Coordinates of N, CA and C in Angstrom, one line a residue:
M1 N 0.8 -1.2 0.0 CA 0.0 0.0 0.0 C 0.9 1.2 0.0
K2 N 0.6 2.1 -0.9 CA 1.3 3.4 -1.0 C 0.9 4.4 0.0
R3 N 1.9 5.0 0.6 CA 1.6 6.0 1.6 C 1.6 7.4 1.0
G4 N 0.6 8.2 1.2 CA 0.5 9.5 0.6 C 1.3 10.5 1.6
R5 N 1.9 11.4 0.9 CA 2.6 12.4 1.7 C 1.7 13.6 1.9
R6 N 1.6 14.1 3.1 CA 0.8 15.4 3.3 C 1.6 16.5 2.8
K7 N 1.1 17.3 1.9 CA 1.8 18.4 1.3 C 1.6 19.7 2.2
K8 N 2.7 20.4 2.4 CA 2.6 21.7 3.1 C 1.9 22.7 2.3
A9 N 1.2 23.7 2.9 CA 0.6 24.8 2.1 C 1.7 25.6 1.5
G10 N 1.7 25.7 0.2 CA 2.7 26.4 -0.5 C 2.3 27.9 -0.8
T11 N 3.1 28.5 -1.6 CA 2.8 29.9 -1.9 C 1.5 30.1 -2.6
R12 N 1.1 29.2 -3.4 CA -0.2 29.3 -4.1 C -1.4 29.3 -3.1
E13 N -1.3 28.4 -2.2 CA -2.4 28.3 -1.2 C -2.5 29.6 -0.3
W14 N -1.3 30.0 0.1 CA -1.2 31.3 0.9 C -1.8 32.4 0.1
L15 N -1.3 32.5 -1.1 CA -1.8 33.6 -2.0 C -3.3 33.6 -2.1
A16 N -3.8 32.4 -2.4 CA -5.3 32.3 -2.5 C -6.0 32.7 -1.2
A17 N -5.5 32.3 -0.1 CA -6.1 32.7 1.2 C -6.0 34.2 1.4
I18 N -4.9 34.8 1.1 CA -4.8 36.3 1.2 C -5.7 37.0 0.2
V19 N -5.8 36.5 -1.0 CA -6.7 37.1 -2.0 C -8.2 37.0 -1.5
M20 N -8.6 35.9 -0.9 CA -9.9 35.7 -0.4 C -10.2 36.7 0.7
V21 N -9.3 36.9 1.7 CA -9.4 37.8 2.8 C -9.5 39.3 2.2
A22 N -8.6 39.6 1.3 CA -8.6 40.9 0.7 C -9.9 41.2 0.0
G23 N -10.5 40.2 -0.7 CA -11.8 40.3 -1.3 C -12.9 40.7 -0.3
L24 N -12.8 40.1 0.9 CA -13.8 40.4 1.9 C -13.6 41.9 2.4
F25 N -12.4 42.3 2.5 CA -12.2 43.7 2.9 C -12.6 44.6 1.8
A26 N -12.4 44.3 0.6 CA -12.8 45.1 -0.5 C -14.3 45.3 -0.5
L27 N -15.0 44.3 -0.2 CA -16.5 44.4 -0.1 C -16.9 45.4 0.9
T28 N -16.1 45.6 2.0 CA -16.5 46.5 3.1 C -15.9 47.9 2.8
G29 N -15.1 48.0 1.8 CA -14.5 49.3 1.4 C -13.4 49.8 2.3
E30 N -12.8 48.9 3.0 CA -11.7 49.3 4.0 C -10.4 49.2 3.3
E31 N -10.0 50.3 2.7 CA -8.7 50.3 1.9 C -7.5 50.2 2.9
R32 N -7.6 50.7 4.1 CA -6.4 50.7 5.0 C -6.1 49.2 5.3
W33 N -7.1 48.4 5.5 CA -6.8 46.9 5.7 C -6.2 46.3 4.5
L34 N -6.7 46.7 3.3 CA -6.2 46.1 2.1 C -4.7 46.4 1.9
D35 N -4.4 47.6 2.3 CA -3.0 48.0 2.2 C -2.1 47.2 3.1
E36 N -2.6 46.8 4.3 CA -1.9 46.0 5.2 C -1.7 44.6 4.5
L37 N -2.8 44.0 3.9 CA -2.7 42.7 3.3 C -1.8 42.7 2.1
R38 N -1.7 43.8 1.4 CA -0.9 43.8 0.2 C 0.6 43.6 0.6
G39 N 0.9 44.1 1.8 CA 2.3 44.0 2.3 C 2.7 42.5 2.5
L40 N 1.7 41.6 2.6 CA 2.0 40.2 2.9 C 2.2 39.4 1.6
L41 N 1.8 40.0 0.4 CA 1.9 39.3 -0.8 C 3.3 39.2 -1.3
P42 N 3.7 38.1 -1.9 CA 5.0 38.0 -2.5 C 5.2 39.1 -3.6
A43 N 6.5 39.4 -3.9 CA 6.8 40.5 -4.9 C 6.1 40.2 -6.2
A44 N 6.0 38.9 -6.6 CA 5.5 38.6 -7.9 C 4.0 39.0 -8.0
A45 N 3.3 38.9 -6.9 CA 1.9 39.2 -6.9 C 1.6 40.7 -6.8
A46 N 2.7 41.5 -6.5 CA 2.5 42.9 -6.4 C 2.9 43.6 -7.7
S47 N 2.7 42.9 -8.9 CA 3.1 43.5 -10.1 C 2.1 44.5 -10.7
N48 N 1.0 44.8 -10.0 CA 0.0 45.8 -10.4 C 0.4 47.2 -9.9
E49 N 1.7 47.5 -9.9 CA 2.1 48.8 -9.5 C 2.7 49.6 -10.6
V50 N 2.5 50.9 -10.6 CA 3.1 51.8 -11.5 C 3.9 52.7 -10.6
A51 N 5.2 52.9 -11.0 CA 6.1 53.7 -10.1 C 7.0 54.5 -11.0
G52 N 7.4 55.7 -10.4 CA 8.3 56.6 -11.1 C 8.0 58.0 -10.8
T53 N 8.7 58.9 -11.6 CA 8.4 60.3 -11.4 C 7.1 60.6 -12.1
A54 N 6.2 61.3 -11.3 CA 4.9 61.6 -11.8 C 4.7 63.0 -12.3
S55 N 4.0 63.2 -13.3 CA 3.5 64.5 -13.8 C 2.1 64.6 -13.4
V56 N 1.7 65.8 -12.9 CA 0.3 66.0 -12.4 C -0.5 66.5 -13.6
I57 N -1.6 65.8 -13.9 CA -2.5 66.2 -15.0 C -3.5 67.1 -14.5
D58 N -4.1 66.7 -13.4 CA -5.1 67.5 -12.6 C -5.1 67.0 -11.2
G59 N -6.0 67.5 -10.3 CA -5.9 67.2 -8.9 C -6.2 65.8 -8.6
D60 N -6.6 64.9 -9.5 CA -6.8 63.5 -9.2 C -6.3 62.6 -10.3
T61 N -5.4 63.1 -11.2 CA -4.9 62.3 -12.2 C -3.4 62.6 -12.4
L62 N -2.6 61.5 -12.5 CA -1.2 61.6 -12.7 C -0.8 60.9 -14.0
D63 N 0.4 61.2 -14.5 CA 1.0 60.5 -15.6 C 2.3 60.0 -15.1
I64 N 2.5 58.7 -15.2 CA 3.8 58.1 -14.8 C 4.3 57.3 -16.0
H65 N 5.4 57.8 -16.6 CA 6.0 57.1 -17.8 C 4.9 56.7 -18.8
G66 N 4.0 57.6 -19.1 CA 3.0 57.4 -20.2 C 1.8 56.7 -19.7
T67 N 1.7 56.3 -18.5 CA 0.5 55.6 -17.9 C -0.3 56.6 -17.2
R68 N -1.6 56.8 -17.6 CA -2.5 57.7 -16.8 C -3.0 57.0 -15.6
V69 N -2.9 57.7 -14.5 CA -3.3 57.1 -13.2 C -4.4 58.0 -12.6
R70 N -5.6 57.5 -12.4 CA -6.7 58.2 -11.7 C -6.6 57.8 -10.2
L71 N -6.5 58.8 -9.3 CA -6.5 58.5 -7.9 C -7.8 57.9 -7.4
H72 N -7.8 56.7 -6.9 CA -9.0 56.0 -6.4 C -9.7 56.8 -5.3
G73 N -11.0 56.8 -5.3 CA -11.8 57.2 -4.2 C -11.9 58.7 -3.9
I74 N -11.3 59.5 -4.8 CA -11.3 60.9 -4.6 C -11.8 61.6 -5.9
D75 N -12.3 62.9 -5.7 CA -12.6 63.7 -6.9 C -12.2 65.1 -6.6
A76 N -11.3 65.6 -7.4 CA -10.8 67.0 -7.3 C -11.6 67.9 -8.2
P77 N -11.6 69.2 -7.9 CA -12.2 70.2 -8.8 C -11.6 70.1 -10.2
E78 N -12.3 70.3 -11.2 CA -11.8 70.4 -12.6 C -10.9 71.6 -12.8
G79 N -10.0 71.5 -13.7 CA -9.0 72.6 -14.0 C -9.7 74.0 -14.2
R80 N -10.8 74.0 -14.8 CA -11.5 75.3 -15.1 C -12.5 75.7 -14.0
Q81 N -12.6 74.8 -13.0 CA -13.6 75.1 -12.0 C -13.2 76.1 -11.0
T82 N -14.1 77.0 -10.6 CA -13.9 78.0 -9.6 C -14.7 77.8 -8.3
C83 N -14.2 78.3 -7.3 CA -14.8 78.2 -6.0 C -14.8 79.6 -5.4
G84 N -15.6 79.8 -4.3 CA -15.7 81.1 -3.6 C -15.1 81.0 -2.2
A85 N -14.5 82.2 -1.8 CA -14.0 82.3 -0.5 C -13.9 83.8 -0.1
R86 N -14.4 84.1 1.0 CA -14.3 85.5 1.5 C -14.7 86.5 0.4
G87 N -15.8 86.2 -0.3 CA -16.4 87.2 -1.2 C -15.6 87.3 -2.6
R88 N -14.7 86.4 -2.8 CA -14.0 86.4 -4.1 C -14.1 85.0 -4.7
T89 N -13.8 84.9 -6.0 CA -13.8 83.7 -6.8 C -12.3 83.3 -7.0
W90 N -12.0 82.0 -6.9 CA -10.6 81.6 -7.2 C -10.7 80.3 -8.0
R91 N -9.6 80.0 -8.7 CA -9.6 78.8 -9.5 C -9.1 77.6 -8.7
C92 N -10.1 77.0 -8.0 CA -9.8 75.9 -7.1 C -9.3 74.6 -7.8
G93 N -9.8 74.4 -9.0 CA -9.3 73.2 -9.8 C -7.8 73.4 -10.1
Q94 N -7.4 74.5 -10.5 CA -6.0 74.8 -10.8 C -5.2 74.7 -9.5
Q95 N -5.7 75.3 -8.4 CA -5.0 75.2 -7.2 C -4.8 73.8 -6.6
A96 N -5.8 72.9 -6.9 CA -5.7 71.5 -6.4 C -4.6 70.8 -7.2
A97 N -4.5 71.0 -8.5 CA -3.4 70.4 -9.3 C -2.1 70.9 -8.8
L98 N -2.0 72.2 -8.6 CA -0.7 72.8 -8.1 C -0.3 72.3 -6.7
A99 N -1.3 72.1 -5.8 CA -1.0 71.6 -4.5 C -0.4 70.1 -4.6
L100 N -1.0 69.3 -5.5 CA -0.5 68.0 -5.7 C 0.9 68.0 -6.3
S101 N 1.1 68.8 -7.3 CA 2.4 68.9 -7.9 C 3.4 69.4 -6.9
D102 N 3.1 70.4 -6.1 CA 4.1 70.8 -5.1 C 4.4 69.7 -4.1
R103 N 3.4 69.0 -3.7 CA 3.6 67.9 -2.7 C 4.5 66.8 -3.3
I104 N 4.3 66.5 -4.5 CA 5.1 65.4 -5.2 C 6.5 65.8 -5.5
G105 N 6.6 67.0 -6.1 CA 7.9 67.5 -6.6 C 8.4 66.5 -7.6
R106 N 9.7 66.2 -7.5 CA 10.3 65.2 -8.4 C 10.5 63.9 -7.7
A107 N 10.0 63.7 -6.5 CA 10.2 62.4 -5.8 C 9.4 61.3 -6.4
P108 N 9.9 60.1 -6.4 CA 9.2 59.0 -7.0 C 7.8 58.7 -6.3
V109 N 6.9 58.2 -7.1 CA 5.6 57.9 -6.6 C 5.3 56.4 -7.0
T110 N 4.6 55.7 -6.1 CA 4.2 54.3 -6.4 C 2.7 54.3 -6.3
C111 N 2.1 53.8 -7.3 CA 0.6 53.6 -7.4 C 0.3 52.2 -7.4
R112 N -0.6 51.8 -6.5 CA -1.1 50.4 -6.5 C -2.4 50.3 -7.2
Q113 N -2.4 49.6 -8.3 CA -3.6 49.5 -9.1 C -4.8 48.8 -8.4
R114 N -6.0 49.4 -8.6 CA -7.2 48.7 -8.0 C -8.2 48.4 -9.2
D115 N -8.1 49.1 -10.3 CA -9.0 48.9 -11.4 C -8.5 49.7 -12.6
V116 N -9.3 49.6 -13.7 CA -9.1 50.4 -14.9 C -10.4 51.1 -15.1
D117 N -10.4 52.4 -15.4 CA -11.7 53.1 -15.6 C -12.1 53.0 -17.1
R118 N -13.3 53.6 -17.3 CA -13.8 53.5 -18.7 C -13.0 54.3 -19.7
Y119 N -12.1 55.1 -19.3 CA -11.2 55.9 -20.2 C -9.9 55.2 -20.4
G120 N -9.7 54.0 -19.7 CA -8.5 53.2 -19.9 C -7.4 53.7 -18.9
R121 N -7.7 54.5 -17.9 CA -6.8 55.0 -16.9 C -6.7 53.9 -15.8
V122 N -5.5 53.7 -15.3 CA -5.3 52.9 -14.1 C -5.9 53.6 -12.9
V123 N -6.8 53.0 -12.2 CA -7.3 53.6 -10.9 C -6.5 53.0 -9.8
A124 N -5.9 53.9 -9.0 CA -4.9 53.4 -8.0 C -4.9 54.3 -6.8
T125 N -4.3 53.7 -5.7 CA -4.0 54.4 -4.5 C -2.5 54.7 -4.7
C126 N -2.1 56.0 -4.6 CA -0.7 56.4 -4.9 C 0.0 56.8 -3.6
Y127 N 1.3 56.5 -3.5 CA 2.0 56.8 -2.3 C 3.3 57.5 -2.7
Q128 N 3.7 58.4 -1.8 CA 5.1 59.0 -1.9 C 5.7 58.6 -0.6
G129 N 6.6 57.6 -0.7 CA 7.0 56.9 0.5 C 5.9 56.2 1.2
D130 N 5.6 56.6 2.5 CA 4.5 56.0 3.2 C 3.3 56.9 3.2
L131 N 3.4 58.0 2.5 CA 2.2 59.0 2.5 C 1.2 58.6 1.4
N132 N 0.0 58.3 1.8 CA -1.1 58.1 0.9 C -1.5 59.4 0.3
L133 N -1.2 59.6 -1.0 CA -1.5 60.9 -1.7 C -3.0 61.1 -1.9
N134 N -3.7 60.1 -2.1 CA -5.2 60.2 -2.2 C -5.7 60.8 -0.9
A135 N -5.4 60.2 0.2 CA -5.9 60.7 1.5 C -5.3 62.1 1.8
W136 N -4.1 62.4 1.4 CA -3.5 63.7 1.6 C -4.3 64.8 0.9
M137 N -4.7 64.5 -0.4 CA -5.4 65.5 -1.2 C -6.8 65.8 -0.5
V138 N -7.4 64.8 0.0 CA -8.7 65.0 0.7 C -8.5 65.7 2.0
R139 N -7.6 65.3 2.8 CA -7.3 65.9 4.1 C -6.9 67.4 4.0
Q140 N -6.3 67.7 2.9 CA -5.9 69.1 2.7 C -7.0 70.0 2.1
G141 N -8.1 69.3 1.7 CA -9.2 70.1 1.2 C -9.1 70.3 -0.3
W142 N -8.2 69.6 -1.0 CA -8.0 69.8 -2.4 C -8.8 68.8 -3.3
A143 N -9.5 67.9 -2.6 CA -10.3 66.9 -3.2 C -11.4 66.5 -2.2
V144 N -12.4 65.8 -2.7 CA -13.4 65.3 -1.8 C -13.5 63.8 -2.0
A145 N -14.1 63.1 -1.0 CA -14.2 61.7 -1.0 C -15.3 61.4 -2.1
Y146 N -14.9 60.5 -3.0 CA -15.8 60.1 -4.1 C -16.6 58.9 -3.7
R147 N -17.7 59.2 -3.0 CA -18.5 58.1 -2.3 C -19.0 57.1 -3.3
Q148 N -19.2 57.5 -4.6 CA -19.7 56.6 -5.6 C -18.7 55.4 -5.8
Y149 N -17.4 55.6 -5.5 CA -16.4 54.6 -5.7 C -15.7 54.1 -4.4
G150 N -16.1 54.6 -3.3 CA -15.5 54.1 -2.0 C -15.8 55.1 -0.9
R151 N -15.6 54.6 0.3 CA -15.8 55.4 1.5 C -14.5 55.6 2.3
D152 N -13.4 55.2 1.6 CA -12.1 55.3 2.3 C -11.7 56.6 2.9
Y153 N -12.1 57.7 2.2 CA -11.6 59.0 2.6 C -12.6 60.0 3.2
I154 N -13.7 59.4 3.7 CA -14.7 60.2 4.3 C -14.2 60.9 5.6
P155 N -13.5 60.2 6.4 CA -12.9 60.8 7.6 C -12.0 62.0 7.3
D156 N -11.2 61.8 6.2 CA -10.3 62.9 5.8 C -11.1 64.1 5.3
E157 N -12.1 63.8 4.6 CA -13.0 64.9 4.1 C -13.6 65.7 5.2
E158 N -14.1 64.9 6.2 CA -14.8 65.6 7.4 C -13.8 66.5 8.1
A159 N -12.5 66.0 8.3 CA -11.5 66.8 8.9 C -11.2 68.1 8.1
A160 N -11.1 68.0 6.8 CA -10.8 69.2 6.0 C -12.0 70.2 6.0
K161 N -13.2 69.6 6.0 CA -14.3 70.5 6.1 C -14.4 71.2 7.4
A162 N -14.2 70.5 8.5 CA -14.2 71.1 9.8 C -13.1 72.2 10.0
A163 N -12.0 72.0 9.3 CA -10.9 73.0 9.4 C -11.0 74.1 8.4
G164 N -12.0 74.0 7.4 CA -12.1 75.0 6.4 C -10.9 75.1 5.4
R165 N -10.3 73.9 5.2 CA -9.1 73.9 4.3 C -9.6 73.7 2.8
G166 N -8.7 74.3 1.9 CA -8.9 74.1 0.5 C -10.3 74.6 0.0
V167 N -11.0 73.7 -0.7 CA -12.3 74.0 -1.3 C -13.3 74.3 -0.2
W168 N -13.1 73.8 1.0 CA -14.0 74.0 2.1 C -13.9 75.4 2.8
S169 N -13.0 76.2 2.2 CA -12.9 77.6 2.7 C -14.0 78.5 2.3
G170 N -14.9 78.0 1.5 CA -16.1 78.8 1.0 C -17.0 77.9 0.2
P171 N -18.0 78.6 -0.4 CA -18.9 77.8 -1.3 C -18.3 77.2 -2.5
F172 N -18.7 76.0 -2.9 CA -18.2 75.4 -4.1 C -19.2 74.3 -4.5
L173 N -19.1 73.9 -5.8 CA -19.9 72.8 -6.3 C -19.0 71.6 -6.2
M174 N -19.7 70.5 -5.8 CA -18.9 69.2 -5.9 C -18.5 69.0 -7.3
P175 N -17.3 68.4 -7.5 CA -16.8 68.3 -8.9 C -17.8 67.6 -9.9
W176 N -18.5 66.5 -9.4 CA -19.4 65.8 -10.2 C -20.6 66.7 -10.6
D177 N -21.0 67.6 -9.7 CA -22.1 68.5 -10.1 C -21.6 69.6 -11.1
W178 N -20.4 70.0 -10.9 CA -19.8 71.0 -11.8 C -19.7 70.4 -13.2
R179 N -19.2 69.2 -13.3 CA -19.1 68.5 -14.6 C -20.5 68.3 -15.3
R180 N -21.5 68.0 -14.5 CA -22.8 67.8 -15.1 C -23.4 69.1 -15.6
R181 N -23.1 70.2 -14.9 CA -23.6 71.5 -15.4 C -22.9 72.0 -16.7
Q182 N -21.6 71.5 -16.9 CA -20.9 71.8 -18.1 C -21.4 71.1 -19.3
G183 N -22.2 70.1 -19.1 CA -22.8 69.3 -20.2 C -21.9 68.2 -20.6

């Protein structure tokens, strides 16, 4: 009678388990837990990253070596969009893009892909070192939490709003409402 050997759980089995747990967290919209789990994945499984020097296209879009990257879960004012503050109008969309550009400078950025949008852009959470740039934009008031696509940045938005930072310094239209009005 042949004796069977009990096989140890290999990389494939561990990877499958991690993917299943990550899927459960994705259903709850908890990106911070997903980021923790991604750190457990072997390097080969982390190939959905885009990294390098980024050019800012607008307050929620980057270009890294020819790849357009849309920042997941946030929506920044459009380039031509204006906002109000203290009785005057200012170009909040342009300021949002400049704030992101100033924050990034020439330092490398790493974006972890989550999806691809209908325009073919990579949808990702982007980091400069350990700093989550998506969260930073919302926390500084240069973008809002895009609730249609996730709830990750609602606490950051609430903090920016309470402090009157960025677009929250006066009246403004949510970017999706501004786009709808433009036709």
